[in-house]
Coordinates of C-alpha atoms in Angstrom, one line a residue:
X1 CA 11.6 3.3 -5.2
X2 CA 11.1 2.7 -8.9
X3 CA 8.1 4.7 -9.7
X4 CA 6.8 3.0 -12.8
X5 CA 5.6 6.6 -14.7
X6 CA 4.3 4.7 -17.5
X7 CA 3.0 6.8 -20.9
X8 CA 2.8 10.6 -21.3
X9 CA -0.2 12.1 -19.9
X10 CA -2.9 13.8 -21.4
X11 CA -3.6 17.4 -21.5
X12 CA -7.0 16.6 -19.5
X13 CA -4.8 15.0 -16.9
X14 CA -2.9 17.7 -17.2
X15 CA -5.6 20.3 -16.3
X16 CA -7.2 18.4 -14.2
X17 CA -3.9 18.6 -12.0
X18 CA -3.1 22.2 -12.4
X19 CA -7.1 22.8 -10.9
X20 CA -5.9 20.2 -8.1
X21 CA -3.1 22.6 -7.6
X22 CA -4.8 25.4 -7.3
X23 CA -7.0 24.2 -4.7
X24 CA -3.9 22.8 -2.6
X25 CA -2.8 26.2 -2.7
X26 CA -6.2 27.6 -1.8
X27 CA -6.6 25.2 1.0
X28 CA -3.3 25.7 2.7
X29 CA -3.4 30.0 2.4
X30 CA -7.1 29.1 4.3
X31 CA -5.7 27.5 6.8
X32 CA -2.8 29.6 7.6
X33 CA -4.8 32.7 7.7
X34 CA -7.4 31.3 9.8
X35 CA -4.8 30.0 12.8
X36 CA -2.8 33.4 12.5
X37 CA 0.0 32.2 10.4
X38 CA 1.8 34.4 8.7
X39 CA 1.6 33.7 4.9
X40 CA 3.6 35.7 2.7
X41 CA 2.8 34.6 -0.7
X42 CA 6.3 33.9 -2.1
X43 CA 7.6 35.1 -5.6
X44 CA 7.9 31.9 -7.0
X45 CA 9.6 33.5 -10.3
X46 CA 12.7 34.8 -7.2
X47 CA 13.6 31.0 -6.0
X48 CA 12.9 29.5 -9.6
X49 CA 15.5 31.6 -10.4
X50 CA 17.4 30.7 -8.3
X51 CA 17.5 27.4 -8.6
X52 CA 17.9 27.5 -12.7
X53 CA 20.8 29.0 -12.2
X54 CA 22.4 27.2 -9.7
X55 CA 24.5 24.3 -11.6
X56 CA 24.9 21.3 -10.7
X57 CA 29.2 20.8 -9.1
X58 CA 31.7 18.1 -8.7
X59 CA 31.8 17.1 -4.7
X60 CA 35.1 18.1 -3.1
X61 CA 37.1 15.3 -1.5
X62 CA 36.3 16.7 1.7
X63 CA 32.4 15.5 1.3
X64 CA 33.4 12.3 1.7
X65 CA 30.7 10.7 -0.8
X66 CA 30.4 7.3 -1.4
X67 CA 28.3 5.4 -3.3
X68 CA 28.4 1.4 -3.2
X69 CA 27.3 0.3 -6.7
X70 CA 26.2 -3.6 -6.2
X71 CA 28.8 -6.3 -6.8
X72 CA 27.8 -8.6 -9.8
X73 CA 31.3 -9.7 -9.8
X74 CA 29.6 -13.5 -9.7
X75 CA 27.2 -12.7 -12.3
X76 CA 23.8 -13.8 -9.9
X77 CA 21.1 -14.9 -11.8
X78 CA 19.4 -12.4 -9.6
X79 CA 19.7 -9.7 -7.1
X80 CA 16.9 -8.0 -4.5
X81 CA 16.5 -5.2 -2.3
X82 CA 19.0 -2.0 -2.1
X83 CA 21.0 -4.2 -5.0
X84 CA 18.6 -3.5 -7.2
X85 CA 18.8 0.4 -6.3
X86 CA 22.5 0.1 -6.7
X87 CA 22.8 -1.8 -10.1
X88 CA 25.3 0.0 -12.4
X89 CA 23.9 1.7 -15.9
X90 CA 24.9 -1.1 -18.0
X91 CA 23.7 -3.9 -16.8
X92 CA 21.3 -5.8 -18.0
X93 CA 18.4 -6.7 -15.0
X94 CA 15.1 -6.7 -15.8
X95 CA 13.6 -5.4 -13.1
X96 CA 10.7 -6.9 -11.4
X97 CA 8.1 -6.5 -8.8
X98 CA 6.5 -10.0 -7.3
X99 CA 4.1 -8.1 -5.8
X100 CA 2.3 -5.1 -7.4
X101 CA -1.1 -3.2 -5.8
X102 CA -1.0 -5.9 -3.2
X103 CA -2.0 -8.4 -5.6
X104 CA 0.4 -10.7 -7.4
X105 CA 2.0 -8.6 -10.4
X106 CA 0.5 -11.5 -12.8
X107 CA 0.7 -10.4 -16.8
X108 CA 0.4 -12.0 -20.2
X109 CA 4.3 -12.5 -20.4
X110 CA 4.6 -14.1 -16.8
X111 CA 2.8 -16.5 -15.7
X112 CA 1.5 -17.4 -12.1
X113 CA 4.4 -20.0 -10.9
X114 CA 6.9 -17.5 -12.0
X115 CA 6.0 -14.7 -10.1
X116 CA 5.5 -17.4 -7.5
X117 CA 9.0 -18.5 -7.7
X118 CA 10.1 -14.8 -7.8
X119 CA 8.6 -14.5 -4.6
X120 CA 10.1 -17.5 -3.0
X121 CA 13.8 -16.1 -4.4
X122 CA 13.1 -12.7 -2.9
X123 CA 11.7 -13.9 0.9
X124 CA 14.3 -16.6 0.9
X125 CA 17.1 -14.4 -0.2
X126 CA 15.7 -11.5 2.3
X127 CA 15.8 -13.8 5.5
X128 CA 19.0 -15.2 4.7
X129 CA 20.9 -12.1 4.4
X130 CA 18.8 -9.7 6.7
X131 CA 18.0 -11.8 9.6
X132 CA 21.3 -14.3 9.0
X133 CA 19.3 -17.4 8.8
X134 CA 20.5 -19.8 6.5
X135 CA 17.7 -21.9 4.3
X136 CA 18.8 -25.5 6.0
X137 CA 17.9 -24.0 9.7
X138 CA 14.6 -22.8 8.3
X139 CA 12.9 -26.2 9.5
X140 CA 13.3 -24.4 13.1
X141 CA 11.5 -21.7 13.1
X142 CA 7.8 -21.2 12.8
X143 CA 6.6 -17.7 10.6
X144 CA 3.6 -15.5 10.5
X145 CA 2.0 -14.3 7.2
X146 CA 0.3 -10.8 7.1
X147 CA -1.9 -10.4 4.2
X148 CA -4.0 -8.3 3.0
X149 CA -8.1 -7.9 4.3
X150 CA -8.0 -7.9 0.3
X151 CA -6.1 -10.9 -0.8
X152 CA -8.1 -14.1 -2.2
X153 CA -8.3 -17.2 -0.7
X154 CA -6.3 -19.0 -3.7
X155 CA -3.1 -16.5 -3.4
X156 CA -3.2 -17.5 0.6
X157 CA -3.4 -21.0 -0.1
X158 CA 0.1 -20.1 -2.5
X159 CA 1.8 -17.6 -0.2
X160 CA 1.1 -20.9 2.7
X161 CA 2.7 -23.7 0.1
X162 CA 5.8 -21.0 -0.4
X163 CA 6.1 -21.1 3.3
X164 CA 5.4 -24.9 4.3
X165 CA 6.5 -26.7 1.6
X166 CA 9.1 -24.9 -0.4
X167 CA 10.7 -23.1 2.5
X168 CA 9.8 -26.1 4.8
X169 CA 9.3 -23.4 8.0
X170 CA 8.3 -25.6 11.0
X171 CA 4.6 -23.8 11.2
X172 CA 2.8 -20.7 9.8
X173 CA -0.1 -18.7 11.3
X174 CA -1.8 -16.1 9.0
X175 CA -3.6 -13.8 9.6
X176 CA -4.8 -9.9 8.4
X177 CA -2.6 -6.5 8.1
X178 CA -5.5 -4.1 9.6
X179 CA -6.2 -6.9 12.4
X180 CA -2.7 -7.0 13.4
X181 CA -2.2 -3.3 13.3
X182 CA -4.7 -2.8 15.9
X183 CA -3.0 -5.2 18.2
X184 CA 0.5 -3.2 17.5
X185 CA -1.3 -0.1 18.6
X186 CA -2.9 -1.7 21.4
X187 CA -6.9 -1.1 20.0
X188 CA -9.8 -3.5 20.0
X189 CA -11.7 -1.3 17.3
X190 CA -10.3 1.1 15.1
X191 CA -10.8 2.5 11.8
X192 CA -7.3 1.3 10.0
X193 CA -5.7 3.7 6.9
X194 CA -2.8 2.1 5.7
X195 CA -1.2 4.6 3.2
X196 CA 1.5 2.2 1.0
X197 CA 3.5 3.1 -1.8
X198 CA 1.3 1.9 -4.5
X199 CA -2.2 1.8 -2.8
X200 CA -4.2 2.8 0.4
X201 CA -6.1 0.5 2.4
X202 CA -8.9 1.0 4.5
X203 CA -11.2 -0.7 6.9
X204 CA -12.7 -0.8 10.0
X205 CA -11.6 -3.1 12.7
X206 CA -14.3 -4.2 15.4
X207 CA -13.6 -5.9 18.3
X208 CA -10.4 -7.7 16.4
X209 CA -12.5 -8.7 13.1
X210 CA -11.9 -6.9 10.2
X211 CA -15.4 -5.7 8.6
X212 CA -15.6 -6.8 5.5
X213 CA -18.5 -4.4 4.5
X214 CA -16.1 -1.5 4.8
X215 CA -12.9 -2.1 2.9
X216 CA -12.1 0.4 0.7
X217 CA -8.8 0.3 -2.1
X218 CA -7.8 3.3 -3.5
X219 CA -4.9 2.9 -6.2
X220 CA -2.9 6.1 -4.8
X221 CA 0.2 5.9 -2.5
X222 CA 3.7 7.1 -1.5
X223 CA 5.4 6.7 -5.5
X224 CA 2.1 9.4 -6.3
X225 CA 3.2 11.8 -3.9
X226 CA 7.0 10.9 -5.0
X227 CA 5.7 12.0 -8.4
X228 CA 3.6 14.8 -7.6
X229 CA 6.5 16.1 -5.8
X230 CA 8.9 15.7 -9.0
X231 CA 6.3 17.2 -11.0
X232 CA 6.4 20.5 -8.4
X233 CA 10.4 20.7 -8.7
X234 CA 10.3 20.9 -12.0
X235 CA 8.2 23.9 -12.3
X236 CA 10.0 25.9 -9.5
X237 CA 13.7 25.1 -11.9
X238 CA 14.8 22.2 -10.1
X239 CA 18.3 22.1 -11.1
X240 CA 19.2 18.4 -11.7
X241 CA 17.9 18.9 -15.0
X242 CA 18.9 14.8 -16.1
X243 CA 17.1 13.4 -13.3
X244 CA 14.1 11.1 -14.4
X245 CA 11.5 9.7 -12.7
X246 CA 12.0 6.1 -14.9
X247 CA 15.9 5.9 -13.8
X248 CA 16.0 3.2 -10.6
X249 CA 18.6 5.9 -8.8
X250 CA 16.8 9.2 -9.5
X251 CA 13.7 7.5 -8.2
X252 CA 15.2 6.3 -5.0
X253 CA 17.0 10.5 -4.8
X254 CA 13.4 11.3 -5.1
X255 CA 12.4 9.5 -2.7
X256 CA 14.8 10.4 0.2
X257 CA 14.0 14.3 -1.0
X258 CA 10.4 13.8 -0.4
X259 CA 10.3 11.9 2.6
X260 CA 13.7 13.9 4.3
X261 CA 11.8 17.4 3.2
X262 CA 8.3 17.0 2.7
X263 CA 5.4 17.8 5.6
X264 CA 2.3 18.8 6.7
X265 CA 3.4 21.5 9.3
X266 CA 1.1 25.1 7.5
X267 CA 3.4 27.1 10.2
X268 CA 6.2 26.4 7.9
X269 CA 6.7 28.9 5.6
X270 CA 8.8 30.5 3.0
X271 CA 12.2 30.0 1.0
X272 CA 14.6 27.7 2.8
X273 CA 17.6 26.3 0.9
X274 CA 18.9 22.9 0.9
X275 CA 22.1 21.0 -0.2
X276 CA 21.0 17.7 -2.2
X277 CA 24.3 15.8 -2.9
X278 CA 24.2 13.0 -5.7
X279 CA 26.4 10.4 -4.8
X280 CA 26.3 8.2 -7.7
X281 CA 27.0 11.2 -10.4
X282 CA 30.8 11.3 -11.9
X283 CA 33.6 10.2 -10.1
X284 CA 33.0 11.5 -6.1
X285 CA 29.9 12.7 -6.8
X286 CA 27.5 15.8 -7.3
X287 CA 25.9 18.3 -5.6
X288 CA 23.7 21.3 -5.9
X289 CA 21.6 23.9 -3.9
X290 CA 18.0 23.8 -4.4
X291 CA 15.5 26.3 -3.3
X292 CA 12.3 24.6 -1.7
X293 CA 9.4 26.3 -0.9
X294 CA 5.7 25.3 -0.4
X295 CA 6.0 22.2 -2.3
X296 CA 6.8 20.8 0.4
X297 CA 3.4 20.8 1.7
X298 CA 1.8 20.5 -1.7
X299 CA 3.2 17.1 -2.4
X300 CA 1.6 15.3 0.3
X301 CA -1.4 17.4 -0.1
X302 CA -2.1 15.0 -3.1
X303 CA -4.1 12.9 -1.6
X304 CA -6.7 14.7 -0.2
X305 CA -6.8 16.1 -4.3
X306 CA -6.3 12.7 -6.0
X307 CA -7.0 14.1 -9.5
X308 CA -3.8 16.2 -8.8
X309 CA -2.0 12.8 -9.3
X310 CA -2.9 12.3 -12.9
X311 CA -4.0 9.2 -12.4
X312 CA -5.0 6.9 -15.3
X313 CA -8.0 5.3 -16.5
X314 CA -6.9 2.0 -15.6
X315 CA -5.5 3.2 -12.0
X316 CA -8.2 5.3 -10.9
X317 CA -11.1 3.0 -10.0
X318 CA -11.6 2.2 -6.6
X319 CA -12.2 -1.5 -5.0
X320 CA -13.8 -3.1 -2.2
X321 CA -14.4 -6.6 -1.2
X322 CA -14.0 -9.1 -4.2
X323 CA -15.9 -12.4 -4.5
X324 CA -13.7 -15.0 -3.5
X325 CA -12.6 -17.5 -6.3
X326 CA -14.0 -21.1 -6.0
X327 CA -11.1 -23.2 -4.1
X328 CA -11.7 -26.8 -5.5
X329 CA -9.7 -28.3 -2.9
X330 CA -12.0 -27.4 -0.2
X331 CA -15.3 -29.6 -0.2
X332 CA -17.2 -27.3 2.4
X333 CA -16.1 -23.9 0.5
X334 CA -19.3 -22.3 -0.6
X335 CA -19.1 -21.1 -3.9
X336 CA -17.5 -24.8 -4.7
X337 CA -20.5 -26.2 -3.7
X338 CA -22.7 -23.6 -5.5
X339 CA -21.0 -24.5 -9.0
X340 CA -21.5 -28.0 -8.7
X341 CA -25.3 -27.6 -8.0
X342 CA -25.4 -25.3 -10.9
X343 CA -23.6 -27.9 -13.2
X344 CA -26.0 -30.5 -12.3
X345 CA -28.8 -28.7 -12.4
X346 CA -27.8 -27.8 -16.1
X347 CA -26.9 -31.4 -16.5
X348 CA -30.8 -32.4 -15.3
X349 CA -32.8 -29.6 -17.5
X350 CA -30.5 -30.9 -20.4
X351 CA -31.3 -34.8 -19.7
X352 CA -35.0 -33.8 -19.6
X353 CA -35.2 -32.0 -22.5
X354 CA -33.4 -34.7 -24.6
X355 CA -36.3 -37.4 -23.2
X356 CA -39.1 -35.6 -24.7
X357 CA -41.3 -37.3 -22.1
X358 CA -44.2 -35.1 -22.2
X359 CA -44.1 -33.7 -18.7
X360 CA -43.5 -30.6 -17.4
X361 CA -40.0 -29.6 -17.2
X362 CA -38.9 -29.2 -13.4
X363 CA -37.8 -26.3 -12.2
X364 CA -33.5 -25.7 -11.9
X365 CA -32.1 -26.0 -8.7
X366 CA -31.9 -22.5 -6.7
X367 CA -28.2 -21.3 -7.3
X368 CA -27.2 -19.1 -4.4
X369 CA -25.8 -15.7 -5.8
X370 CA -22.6 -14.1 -4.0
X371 CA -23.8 -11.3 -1.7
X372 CA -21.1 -8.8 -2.6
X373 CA -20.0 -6.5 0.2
X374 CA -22.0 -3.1 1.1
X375 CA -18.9 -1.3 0.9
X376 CA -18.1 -2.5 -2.8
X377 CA -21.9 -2.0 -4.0
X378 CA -21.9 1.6 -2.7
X379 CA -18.4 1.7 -4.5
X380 CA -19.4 0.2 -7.9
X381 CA -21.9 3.0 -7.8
X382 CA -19.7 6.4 -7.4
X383 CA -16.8 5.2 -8.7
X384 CA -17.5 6.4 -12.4
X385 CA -15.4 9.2 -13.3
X386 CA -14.4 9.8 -10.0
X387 CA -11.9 9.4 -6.9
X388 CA -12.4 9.8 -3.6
X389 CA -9.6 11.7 -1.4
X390 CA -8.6 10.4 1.6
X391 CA -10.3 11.9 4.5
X392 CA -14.1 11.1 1.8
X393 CA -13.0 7.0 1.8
X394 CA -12.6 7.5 5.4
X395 CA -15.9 8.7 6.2
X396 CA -17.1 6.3 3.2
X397 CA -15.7 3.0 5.4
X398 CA -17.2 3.9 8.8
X399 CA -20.3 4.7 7.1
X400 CA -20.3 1.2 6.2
X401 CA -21.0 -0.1 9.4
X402 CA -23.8 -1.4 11.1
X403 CA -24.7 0.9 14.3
X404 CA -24.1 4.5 15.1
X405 CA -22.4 4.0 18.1
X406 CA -19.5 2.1 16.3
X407 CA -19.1 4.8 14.2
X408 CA -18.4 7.1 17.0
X409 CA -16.1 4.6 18.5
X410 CA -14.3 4.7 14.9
X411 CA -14.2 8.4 14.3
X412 CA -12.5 8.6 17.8
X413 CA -10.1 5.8 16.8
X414 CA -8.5 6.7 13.1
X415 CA -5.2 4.7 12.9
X416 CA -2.6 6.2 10.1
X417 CA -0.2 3.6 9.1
X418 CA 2.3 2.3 6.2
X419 CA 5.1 4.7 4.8
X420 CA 3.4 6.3 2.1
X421 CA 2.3 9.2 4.2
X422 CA 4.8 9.0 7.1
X423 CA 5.3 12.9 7.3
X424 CA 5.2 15.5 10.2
X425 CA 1.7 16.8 11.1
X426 CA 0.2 14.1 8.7
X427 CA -2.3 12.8 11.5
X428 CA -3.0 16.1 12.5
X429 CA -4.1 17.4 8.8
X430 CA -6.1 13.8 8.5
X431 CA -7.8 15.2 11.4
X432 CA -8.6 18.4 10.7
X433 CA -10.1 17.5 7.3
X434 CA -12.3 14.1 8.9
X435 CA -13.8 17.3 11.4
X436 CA -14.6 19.6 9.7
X437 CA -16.8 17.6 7.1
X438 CA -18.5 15.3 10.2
X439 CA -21.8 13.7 10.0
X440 CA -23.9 16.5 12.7
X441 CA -24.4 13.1 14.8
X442 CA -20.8 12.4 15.9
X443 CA -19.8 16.2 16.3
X444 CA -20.5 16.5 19.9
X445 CA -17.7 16.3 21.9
X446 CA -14.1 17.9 21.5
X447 CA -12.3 14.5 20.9
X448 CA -15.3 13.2 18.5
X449 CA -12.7 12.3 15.6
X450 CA -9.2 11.2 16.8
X451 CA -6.3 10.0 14.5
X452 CA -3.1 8.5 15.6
X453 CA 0.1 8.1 13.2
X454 CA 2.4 6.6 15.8
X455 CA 0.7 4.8 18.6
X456 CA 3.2 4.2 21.5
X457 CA 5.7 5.8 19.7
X458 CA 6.1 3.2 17.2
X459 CA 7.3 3.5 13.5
X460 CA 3.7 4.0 11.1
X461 CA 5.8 1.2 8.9
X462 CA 6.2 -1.1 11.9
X463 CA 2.9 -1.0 13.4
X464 CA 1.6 -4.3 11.7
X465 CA 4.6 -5.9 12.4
X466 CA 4.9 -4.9 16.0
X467 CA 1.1 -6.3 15.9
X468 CA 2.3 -9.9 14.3
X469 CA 5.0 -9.9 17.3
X470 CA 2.4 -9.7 20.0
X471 CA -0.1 -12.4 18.0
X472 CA 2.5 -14.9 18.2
X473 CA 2.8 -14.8 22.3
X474 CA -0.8 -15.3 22.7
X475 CA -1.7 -18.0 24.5
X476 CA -5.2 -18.3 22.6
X477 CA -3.6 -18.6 19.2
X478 CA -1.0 -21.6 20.3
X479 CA -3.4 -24.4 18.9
X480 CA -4.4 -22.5 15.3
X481 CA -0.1 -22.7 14.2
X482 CA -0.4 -25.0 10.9
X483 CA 2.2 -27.5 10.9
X484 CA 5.0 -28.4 8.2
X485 CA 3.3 -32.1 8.2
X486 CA -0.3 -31.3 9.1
X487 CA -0.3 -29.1 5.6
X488 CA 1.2 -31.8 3.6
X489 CA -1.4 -33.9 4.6
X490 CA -4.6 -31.6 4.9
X491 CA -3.9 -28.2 2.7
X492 CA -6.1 -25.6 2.5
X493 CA -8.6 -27.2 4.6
X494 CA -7.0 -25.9 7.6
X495 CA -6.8 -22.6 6.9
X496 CA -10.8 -22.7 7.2
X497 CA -10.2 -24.5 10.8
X498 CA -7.4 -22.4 11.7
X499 CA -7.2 -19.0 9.9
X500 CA -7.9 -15.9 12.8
X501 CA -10.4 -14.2 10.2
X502 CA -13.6 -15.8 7.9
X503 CA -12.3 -17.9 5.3

């Protein structure tokens, strides 16, 4: 829930998201007039008024609010989880996320072990106290590690050593987020959007392999929404006139606002007013009335407007497949190979020069270059000045692939997943948008594009996990668990044995 809002934003920014806005607004009076909605374009001057001057009033002991701060009566050297959402105002935590963009939040002030370590702390701590399994009775249970179709081969090889050797589980089996989502959902090939809070995901599954050609990161998620929502409740008067989007409990109020309130549903419409109680203001807490409106739907609309999340420089480029780094430890990886021809071929055209001998000079050895994915050539060739909305990286991926008929089977099989766009109607509006700007060629057919938020009812958060449930009663994956003592002695090396994706 901490949102991280960084430095002011530019006036460019700024009009870049005010145009965003008014095409939000443009998009959703279109689409209510065209199904027969009634859309009485609201007075937003009446409810911003309203709100401004509706204070902000001590809770009656009849409310019953509580608010738990956390207990640092022990003085931990650390805390995790809602205890960081519940430290008091003056302590002194620095707060800190292992994990950041789904890479490892790796700056110039910490270095890689620490944020290592972190992690360790946090899933140690998290098993311990969530799933009441003390560290000693670790060496019992096996685990099984969902990464990222992203991640490098050198942060799997850590995130394994965390698990094996630190936390001494008695066997790990990895394997990939999109991959297992597909089995949560009970699909063979789909075309998987996980939505997160910091990023969105997305590539096409086929026939349970993740294609590498079409993974697509975009560097938008839930805390943009959370922001762009913020940013809309401030212009309509939004009465908790303290709140700040860089305080760790006004974030996390934010938060519950957005994803209590916020939807896709266009037959919605009009002034509805809301009770928002603040449990952690004064002595029994605070409370106000707030007017909400169409922001509701405007919020989550971000992402299909991207630039109406003001989005920095730095943030706004989009990703695809990255060459893997060399992993030294491994004698049949590739690119390891590869750099030692190219050091001894430099080591031979230096001896030969040095000799003088009079001959000609041979030629180098042939390095091989790395083949980078389609998806991220096609990428590194838009991405200038520019960021695709959601339903455009979708069509982007499946365009990726090989054949047309896996696109069809794709565009009929759209998994929506992760919490950053869990809201009503989300799948619906996904849909709408992926149809109406369909390739002529996969438009026949009333159920040519298909998207599914919550397949067999299940949680969008919970999908991959349901997924990482069924993997570990397969009979077929039994023999590719990596032992506690087999990793001691092998390493890495077994992930390219063992690993249910290419290494």
């Amino acid at each position: 829930a901490v949102l991280y809002s960084g430095t002011s934003l530019s006036e460019e920014l700024l009009s870049q998201r005010e145009t965003s806005l008014e095409r939000i607004q443009e998009n959703v009076t279109d689409y209510r007039a065209n199904n027969g909605v009634f859309d009485a374009e609201s007075d937003t001057s009446q409810y911003t008024s309203l709100n401004e001057n509706n204070p902000v009033v001590p809770c009656t002991p009849d409310d019953e609010v509580t608010f738990q701060f956390s207990d640092l009566g022990t003085s931990p050297q650390f805390v995790i989880g809602n205890e960081v959402l519940h430290l008091p105002v003056d302590v002194s935590y620095d707060i800190f996320k292992p994990l950041r963009f789904g890479k490892l939040n790796i700056s110039s002030g910490i270095s890689r072990s620490v944020v290592l370590k972190q992690l360790e702390d946090l899933w140690c701590r998290a098993i311990e106290e969530c799933l009441d399994i003390p560290r000693k009775d670790f060496k019992f249970y096996r685990v099984i590690l969902l990464v990222s179709d992203l991640i490098d081969r050198i942060t799997c090889k850590d995130f394994m050593d965390i698990l094996l050797q630190r936390l001494e589980f008695e066997a790990a089996l990895l394997h990939q987020e999109s991959v297992c989502a597909t089995y949560g959902a009970g699909l063979s090939t789909a075309c998987v959007v996980d939505v997160g809070e910091e990023r969105t995901h997305i590539c096409c599954v086929e026939d349970g392999m993740s294609n590498s050609n079409t993974r697509v990161t975009l560097q938008y998620g839930g805390n943009d929404i959370t922001r762009f929502f913020y940013y809309l409740l401030k212009k309509v008067g939004f009465p908790y006139k303290t709140c700040s989007e860089d305080s760790i409990m006004d974030a996390g109020l934010l938060q519950k606002l957005k994803e209590k309130y916020c939807h896709f549903d266009m037959t919605v419409w009009g002034v509805a007013e809301e009770e928002v109680i603040i449990p952690y203001l004064g002595q029994g807490g605070m409370k106000f009335n707030v007017h909400f409106a169409d922001e509701l739907v405007y919020a989550p609309m971000g992402v299909f407007y991207p630039s109406s999340f003001c989005l920095p420089e730095d943030k706004s480029l989009m990703s695809g497949q990255e060459t893997q780094p060399v992993m030294l430890e491994d004698i049949f990886d590739e690119a390891n190979w590869s750099t030692e021809q190219s050091q001894q071929s430099k080591g031979a055209t230096t001896a030969t020069s040095k000799s003088n001998c009079g001959t000609d000079s041979p030629s180098s050895a042939s390095v091989p270059s790395e083949i980078l994915p389609e998806a991220t050539k096609r990428l590194q060739g838009i991405q200038a000045g520019r960021i695709l909305a959601l339903d455009q990286a979708v069509h982007f991926s499946i365009d990726c692939t090989a054949s047309s008929d896996m696109k069809k089977k794709l565009y009929s099989s759209v998994l929506l997943i992760g919490g950053g766009l869990a809201f009503s109607q989300a799948a619906t509006i996904l849909q709408l948008r992926l149809e109406s700007s369909l390739p002529l060629l996969f438009s026949k057919g009333s159920d040519a594009v298909e998207v599914s938020s919550n397949p067999r009812e299940l949680n969008p958060k919970m999908v991959s996990w349901r997924g990482g449930a069924v993997l570990a009663m397969l009979d077929s994956c039994q023999e590719l668990w990596i032992e506690h003592q087999d990793w001691e002695l092998f390493g890495v090396r077994l992930l390219r044995e063992r690993a249910l994706f290419v290494w």
